[in-house]
XYZ file of C-alpha atoms in Angstrom:
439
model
C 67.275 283.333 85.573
C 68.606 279.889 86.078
C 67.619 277.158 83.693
C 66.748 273.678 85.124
C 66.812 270.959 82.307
C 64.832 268.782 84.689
C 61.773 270.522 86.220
C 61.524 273.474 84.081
C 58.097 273.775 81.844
C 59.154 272.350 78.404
C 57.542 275.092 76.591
C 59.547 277.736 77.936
C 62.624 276.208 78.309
C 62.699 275.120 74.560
C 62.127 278.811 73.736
C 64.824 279.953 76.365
C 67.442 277.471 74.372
C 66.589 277.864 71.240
C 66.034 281.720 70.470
C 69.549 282.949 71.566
C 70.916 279.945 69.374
C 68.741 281.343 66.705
C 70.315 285.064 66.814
C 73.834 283.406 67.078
C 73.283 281.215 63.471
C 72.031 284.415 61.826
C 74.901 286.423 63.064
C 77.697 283.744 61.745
C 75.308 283.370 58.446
C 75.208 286.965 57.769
C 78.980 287.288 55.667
C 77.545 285.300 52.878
C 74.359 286.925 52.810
C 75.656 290.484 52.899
C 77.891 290.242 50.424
C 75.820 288.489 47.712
C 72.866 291.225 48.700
C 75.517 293.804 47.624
C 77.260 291.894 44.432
C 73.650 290.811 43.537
C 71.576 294.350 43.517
C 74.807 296.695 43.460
C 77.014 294.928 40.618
C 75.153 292.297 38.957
C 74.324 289.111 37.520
C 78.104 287.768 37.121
C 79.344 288.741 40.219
C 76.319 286.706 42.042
C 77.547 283.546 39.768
C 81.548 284.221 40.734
C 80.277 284.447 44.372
C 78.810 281.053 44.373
C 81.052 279.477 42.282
C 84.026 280.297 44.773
C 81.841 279.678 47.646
C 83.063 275.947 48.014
C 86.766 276.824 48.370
C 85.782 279.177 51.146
C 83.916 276.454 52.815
C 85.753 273.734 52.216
C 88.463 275.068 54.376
C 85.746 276.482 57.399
C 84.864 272.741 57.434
C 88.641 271.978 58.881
C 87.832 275.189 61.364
C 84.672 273.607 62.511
C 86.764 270.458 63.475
C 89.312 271.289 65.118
C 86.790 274.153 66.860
C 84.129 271.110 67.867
C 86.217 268.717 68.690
C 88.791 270.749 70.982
C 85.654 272.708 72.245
C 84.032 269.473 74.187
C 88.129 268.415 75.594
C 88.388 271.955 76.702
C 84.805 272.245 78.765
C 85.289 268.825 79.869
C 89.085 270.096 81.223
C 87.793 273.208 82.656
C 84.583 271.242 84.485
C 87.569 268.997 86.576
C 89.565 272.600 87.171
C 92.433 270.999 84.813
C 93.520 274.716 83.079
C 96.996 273.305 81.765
C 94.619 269.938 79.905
C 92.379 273.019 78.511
C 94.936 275.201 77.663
C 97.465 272.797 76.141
C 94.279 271.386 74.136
C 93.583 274.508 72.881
C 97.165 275.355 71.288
C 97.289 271.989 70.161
C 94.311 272.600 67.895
C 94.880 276.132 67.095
C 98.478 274.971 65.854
C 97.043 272.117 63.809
C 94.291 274.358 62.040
C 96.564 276.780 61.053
C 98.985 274.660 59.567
C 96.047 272.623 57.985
C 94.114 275.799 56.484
C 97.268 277.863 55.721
C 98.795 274.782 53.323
C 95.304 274.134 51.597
C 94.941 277.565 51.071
C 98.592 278.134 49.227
C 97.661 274.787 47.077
C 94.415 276.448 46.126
C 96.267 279.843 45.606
C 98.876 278.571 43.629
C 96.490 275.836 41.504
C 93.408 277.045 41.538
C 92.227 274.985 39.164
C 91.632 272.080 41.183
C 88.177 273.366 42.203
C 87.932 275.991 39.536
C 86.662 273.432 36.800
C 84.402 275.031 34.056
C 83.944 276.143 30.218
C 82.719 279.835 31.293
C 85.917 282.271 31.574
C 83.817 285.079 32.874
C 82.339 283.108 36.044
C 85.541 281.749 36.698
C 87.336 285.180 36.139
C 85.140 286.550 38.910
C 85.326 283.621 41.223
C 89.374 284.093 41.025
C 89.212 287.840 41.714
C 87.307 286.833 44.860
C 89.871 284.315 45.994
C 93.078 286.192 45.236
C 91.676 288.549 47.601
C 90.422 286.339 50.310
C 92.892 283.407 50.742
C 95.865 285.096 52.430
C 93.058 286.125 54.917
C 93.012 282.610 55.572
C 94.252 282.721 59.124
C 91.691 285.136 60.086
C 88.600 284.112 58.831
C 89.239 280.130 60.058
C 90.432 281.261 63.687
C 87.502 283.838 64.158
C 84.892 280.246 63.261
C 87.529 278.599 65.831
C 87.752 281.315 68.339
C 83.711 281.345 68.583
C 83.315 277.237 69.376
C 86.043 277.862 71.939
C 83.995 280.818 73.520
C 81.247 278.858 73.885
C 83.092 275.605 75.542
C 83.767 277.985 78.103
C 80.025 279.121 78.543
C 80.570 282.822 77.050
C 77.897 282.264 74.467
C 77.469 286.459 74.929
C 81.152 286.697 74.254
C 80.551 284.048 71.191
C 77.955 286.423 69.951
C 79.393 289.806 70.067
C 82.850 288.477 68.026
C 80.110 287.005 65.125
C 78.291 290.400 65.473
C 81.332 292.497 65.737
C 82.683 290.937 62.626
C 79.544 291.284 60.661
C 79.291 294.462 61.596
C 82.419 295.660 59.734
C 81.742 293.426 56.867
C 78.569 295.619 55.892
C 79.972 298.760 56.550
C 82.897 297.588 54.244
C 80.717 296.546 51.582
C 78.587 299.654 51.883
C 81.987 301.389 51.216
C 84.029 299.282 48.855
C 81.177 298.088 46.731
C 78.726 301.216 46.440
C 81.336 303.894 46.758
C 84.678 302.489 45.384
C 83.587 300.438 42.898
C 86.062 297.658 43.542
C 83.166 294.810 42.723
C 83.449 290.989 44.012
C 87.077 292.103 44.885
C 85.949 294.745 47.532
C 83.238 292.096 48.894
C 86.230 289.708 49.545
C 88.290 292.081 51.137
C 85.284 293.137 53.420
C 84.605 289.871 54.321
C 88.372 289.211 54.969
C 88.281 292.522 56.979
C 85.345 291.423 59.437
C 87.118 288.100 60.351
C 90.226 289.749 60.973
C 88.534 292.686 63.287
C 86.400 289.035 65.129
C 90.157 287.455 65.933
C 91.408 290.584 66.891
C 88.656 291.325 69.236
C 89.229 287.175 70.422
C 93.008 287.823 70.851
C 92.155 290.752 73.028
C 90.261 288.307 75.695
C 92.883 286.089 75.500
C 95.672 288.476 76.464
C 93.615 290.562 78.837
C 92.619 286.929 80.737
C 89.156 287.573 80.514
C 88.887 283.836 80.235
C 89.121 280.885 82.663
C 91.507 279.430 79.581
C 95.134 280.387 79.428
C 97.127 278.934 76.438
C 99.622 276.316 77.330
C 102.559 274.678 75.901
C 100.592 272.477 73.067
C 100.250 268.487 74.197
C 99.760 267.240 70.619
C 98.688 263.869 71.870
C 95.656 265.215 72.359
C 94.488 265.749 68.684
C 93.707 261.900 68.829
C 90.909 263.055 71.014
C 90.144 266.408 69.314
C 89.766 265.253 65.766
C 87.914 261.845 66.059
C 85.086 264.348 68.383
C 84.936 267.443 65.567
C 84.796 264.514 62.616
C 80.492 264.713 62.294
C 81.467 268.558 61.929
C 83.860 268.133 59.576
C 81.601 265.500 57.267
C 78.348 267.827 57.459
C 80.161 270.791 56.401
C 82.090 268.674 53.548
C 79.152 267.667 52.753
C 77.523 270.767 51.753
C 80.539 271.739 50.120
C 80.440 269.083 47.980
C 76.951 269.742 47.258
C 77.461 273.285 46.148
C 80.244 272.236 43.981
C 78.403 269.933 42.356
C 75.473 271.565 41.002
C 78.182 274.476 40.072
C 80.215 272.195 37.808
C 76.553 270.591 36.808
C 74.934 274.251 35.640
C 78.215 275.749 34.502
C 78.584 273.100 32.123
C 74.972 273.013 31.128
C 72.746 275.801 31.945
C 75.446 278.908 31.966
C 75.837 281.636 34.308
C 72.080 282.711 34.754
C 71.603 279.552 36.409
C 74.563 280.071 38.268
C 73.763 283.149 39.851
C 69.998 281.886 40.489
C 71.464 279.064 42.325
C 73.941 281.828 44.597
C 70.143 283.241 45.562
C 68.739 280.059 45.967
C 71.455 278.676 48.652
C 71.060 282.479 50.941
C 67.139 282.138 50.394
C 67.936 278.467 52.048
C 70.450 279.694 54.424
C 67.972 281.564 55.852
C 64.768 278.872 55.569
C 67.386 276.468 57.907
C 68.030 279.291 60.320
C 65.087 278.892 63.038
C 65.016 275.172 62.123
C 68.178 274.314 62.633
C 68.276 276.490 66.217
C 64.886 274.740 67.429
C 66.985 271.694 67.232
C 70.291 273.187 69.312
C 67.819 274.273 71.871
C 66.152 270.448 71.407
C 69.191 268.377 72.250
C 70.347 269.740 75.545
C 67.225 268.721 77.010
C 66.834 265.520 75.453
C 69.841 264.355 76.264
C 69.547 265.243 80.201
C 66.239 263.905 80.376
C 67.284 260.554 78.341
C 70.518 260.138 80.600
C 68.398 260.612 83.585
C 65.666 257.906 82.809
C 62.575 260.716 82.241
C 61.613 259.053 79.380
C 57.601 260.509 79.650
C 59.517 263.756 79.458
C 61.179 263.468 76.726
C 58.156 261.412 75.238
C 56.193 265.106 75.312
C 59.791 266.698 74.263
C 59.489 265.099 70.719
C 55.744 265.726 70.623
C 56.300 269.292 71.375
C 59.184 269.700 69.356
C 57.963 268.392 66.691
C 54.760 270.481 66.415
C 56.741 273.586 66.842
C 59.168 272.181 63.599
C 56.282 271.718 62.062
C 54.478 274.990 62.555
C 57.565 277.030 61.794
C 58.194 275.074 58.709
C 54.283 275.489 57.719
C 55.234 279.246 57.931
C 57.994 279.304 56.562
C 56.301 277.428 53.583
C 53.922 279.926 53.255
C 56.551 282.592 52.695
C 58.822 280.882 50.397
C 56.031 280.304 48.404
C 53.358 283.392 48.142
C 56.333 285.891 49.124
C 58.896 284.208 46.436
C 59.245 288.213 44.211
C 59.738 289.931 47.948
C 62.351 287.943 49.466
C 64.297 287.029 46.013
C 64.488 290.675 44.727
C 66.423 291.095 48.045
C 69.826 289.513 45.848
C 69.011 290.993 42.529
C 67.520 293.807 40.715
C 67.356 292.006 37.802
C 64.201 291.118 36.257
C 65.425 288.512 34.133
C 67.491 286.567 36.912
C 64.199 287.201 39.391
C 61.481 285.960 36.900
C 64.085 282.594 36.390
C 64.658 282.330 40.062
C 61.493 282.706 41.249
C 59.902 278.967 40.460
C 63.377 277.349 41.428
C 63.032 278.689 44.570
C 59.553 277.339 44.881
C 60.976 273.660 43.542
C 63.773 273.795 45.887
C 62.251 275.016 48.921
C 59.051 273.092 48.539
C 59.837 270.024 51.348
C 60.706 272.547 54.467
C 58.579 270.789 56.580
C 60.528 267.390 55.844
C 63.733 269.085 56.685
C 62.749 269.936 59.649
C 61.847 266.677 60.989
C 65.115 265.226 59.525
C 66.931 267.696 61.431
C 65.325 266.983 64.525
C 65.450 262.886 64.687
C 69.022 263.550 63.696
C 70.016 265.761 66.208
C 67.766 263.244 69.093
C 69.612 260.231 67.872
C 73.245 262.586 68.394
C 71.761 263.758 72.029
C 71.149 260.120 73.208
C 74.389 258.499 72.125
C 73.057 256.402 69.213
C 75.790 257.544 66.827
C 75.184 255.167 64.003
C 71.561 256.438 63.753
C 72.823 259.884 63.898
C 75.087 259.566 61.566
C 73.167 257.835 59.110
C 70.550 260.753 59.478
C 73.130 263.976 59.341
C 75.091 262.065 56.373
C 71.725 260.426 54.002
C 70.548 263.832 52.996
C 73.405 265.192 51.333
C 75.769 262.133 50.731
C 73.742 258.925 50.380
C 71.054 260.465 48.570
C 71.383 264.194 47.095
C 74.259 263.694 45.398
C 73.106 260.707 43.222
C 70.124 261.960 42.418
C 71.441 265.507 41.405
C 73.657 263.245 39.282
C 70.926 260.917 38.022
C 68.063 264.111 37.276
C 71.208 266.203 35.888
C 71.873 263.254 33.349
C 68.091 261.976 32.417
C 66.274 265.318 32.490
C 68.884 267.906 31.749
C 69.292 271.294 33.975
C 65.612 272.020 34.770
C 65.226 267.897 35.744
C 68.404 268.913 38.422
C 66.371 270.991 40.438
C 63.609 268.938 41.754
C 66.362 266.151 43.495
C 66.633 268.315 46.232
C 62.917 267.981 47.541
C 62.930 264.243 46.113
C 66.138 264.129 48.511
C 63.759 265.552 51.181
C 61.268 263.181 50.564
C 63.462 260.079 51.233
C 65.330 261.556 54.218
C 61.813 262.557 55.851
C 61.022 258.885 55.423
C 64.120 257.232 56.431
C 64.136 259.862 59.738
C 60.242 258.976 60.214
C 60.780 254.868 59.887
C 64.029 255.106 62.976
C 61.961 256.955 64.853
C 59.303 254.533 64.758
C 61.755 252.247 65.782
C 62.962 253.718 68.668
C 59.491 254.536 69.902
C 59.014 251.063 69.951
C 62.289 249.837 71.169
C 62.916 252.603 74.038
C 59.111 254.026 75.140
C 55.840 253.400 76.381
C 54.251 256.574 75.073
C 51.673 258.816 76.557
C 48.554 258.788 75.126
């Protein structure tokens, strides 16, 4: 059925957007997840903490991926839109040159020193977090292009195509860590090489449309001119995803230093528990700015009056829910990473701390993302970057220093607090500035 972003019924056509975005996010979040469900219940406490504290290496180079993926994504549908294949396809080299050479030198720097992110007084965690990235580095090339290769499906409007790759390389990723972690033994070692092994079978299975021209884009003869226009457009991509690495890192270097690996390993849990918590949020608001965007660019501003209103309410009442669960279900859904007792019993009120300001998220999220769909990039920005950068990190700094491990927990939903204000305050703003409301 044909979706009309101007006449059809809001309700409908928010659900229509936003669930398939919702089972594409939990397919691409699904490597992390599996493999710290196996290291966590399968292997133990130390393997959970080496798994998180090697996380931010891993991500750190998916944020250059994301980049050059977003940013040569919007050149390439805009190409394809004016029938310009050659623009499209010599985009597309151009960035798929530049990432590898980008991802493939960071990667031998971190290989060779990895120290530079490695910092920390526990041998063990660090021991395990090595194992992992000896493993998973010279896979490099794979797991960055398959994160590529999906934004580049979707500039061409082959979300399906998008979606099977993410699912296709999932898929092996479990079955490998069924195999290398229950049956072989091989640890946080066999969950890298899983991992490795799924993004390798996603690019293979992207390769294969590419050669078979099953795709309106046909590589060209790279225009590197064009990164001046790729890069500056995947930059917000870039920042958010830095962002969270930097995050991450943090409060590893913060509880390795002070709190040891327990905390460590209940902080792994903590970030899949949230992982998942974002999930519907986060796709409510890709099906969200489509629609305000069209209706904004074509004047309808009663429309998108009631598309606030209504997506709002529905943030709302999926972050009520998910409240609920994060809250009476804590033992259920953390006993999914560990079998434990002791890491579950110290888990289990973090994860109520941490998780406690969903709700706020989710209206952060979504006056980010309206600001973004309307062209108001300094708003946008301001939004997307004052969670993480202008006011997380300080304050995990600041709790960290004046209360100690246990004070570093509650900056997140302090964090949340602010943002939800700061988002709540613009909005205001604009209500006043841009539209006469409907009563």
């Amino acid at each position: 059925m044909r979706t009309n972003l101007a006449t059809d019924a809001l309700p409908s056509l928010l659900a229509k957007l936003t669930i398939p975005s919702l089972i594409a996010l939990l397919a691409s979040s699904l490597y992390s997840i599996t493999d710290s469900i196996f290291l966590g219940r399968a292997v133990g406490e130390l393997a959970l903490a080496g798994l998180g504290y090697a996380s931010p290496v891993q991500l750190f180079l998916v944020a250059f991926a994301q980049m050059f993926g977003a940013g040569s994504a919007s050149l390439i549908s805009r190409a394809l839109g004016k029938q310009d294949e050659k623009r499209a396809g010599s985009a597309f080299s151009a960035a798929f040159i530049a990432l590898m050479l980008t991802v493939c030198s960071l990667a031998l720097l971190f290989f060779l020193a990895p120290s530079l992110l490695l910092k920390g007084d526990n041998p063990a965690v660090k021991g395990q977090a090595l194992s992992y990235l000896v493993v998973l580095l010279p896979f490099t090339p794979f797991f960055c292009a398959s994160t590529f290769f999906a934004a580049i499906l979707r500039s061409e409007g082959k979300a399906g195509k998008a979606l099977l790759l993410l699912l296709l390389g999932n898929g092996v990723n479990i079955v490998l860590d069924a195999l290398f972690i229950l049956k072989f033994g091989w640890g946080i070692k066999g969950a890298a090489l899983a991992t490795a092994l799924g993004h390798t079978g996603a690019c293979i299975y992207a390769c294969s449309l590419l050669m078979h021209k099953k795709l309106l884009l046909r590589p060209h003869k790279p225009a590197f001119p064009l990164l001046k226009e790729i890069v500056p457009l995947g930059l917000p991509s870039l920042v958010r995803q830095l962002g969270t690495t930097l995050i991450i890192a943090t409060v590893n270097a913060l509880l390795i230093k002070t709190a040891g690996q327990a905390a460590l390993a209940s902080y792994t849990i903590i970030n899949q528990l949230t992982m998942l918590a974002y999930l519907p949020l986060s796709a409510l608001v890709m099906g969200f700015s489509p629609i305000a965007g069209f209706s904004y660019g074509a004047g309808n501003s009663r429309r998108l009056a009631s598309l606030i209103k209504l997506s709002l309410l529905w943030q709302l009442g999926i972050a009520m829910v998910l409240l609920g669960v994060f809250q009476v279900f804590t033992r259920p859904v953390t006993v999914l990473f560990s079998s434990d007792e002791t890491l579950i019993a110290s888990t289990i009120p973090l994860v109520r701390i941490v998780l406690a300001t969903i709700p706020l998220i989710g209206i952060q999220s979504l006056g980010a993302a309206y600001f973004q769909s309307i062209g108001k990039s300094l708003q946008s920005l301001l939004l997307w970057t004052s969670r993480q950068f202008l006011l997380l990190l300080p304050l995990l700094l600041i709790c960290s220093y004046l209360f100690g491990p246990k004070g570093l927990w509650f900056a997140f939903p302090l964090s949340d607090v602010l943002a939800g204000v700061l988002t709540l305050v613009l909005l205001n703003q604009e209500r006043r500035k841009e539209f006469s409301f409907p009563k």
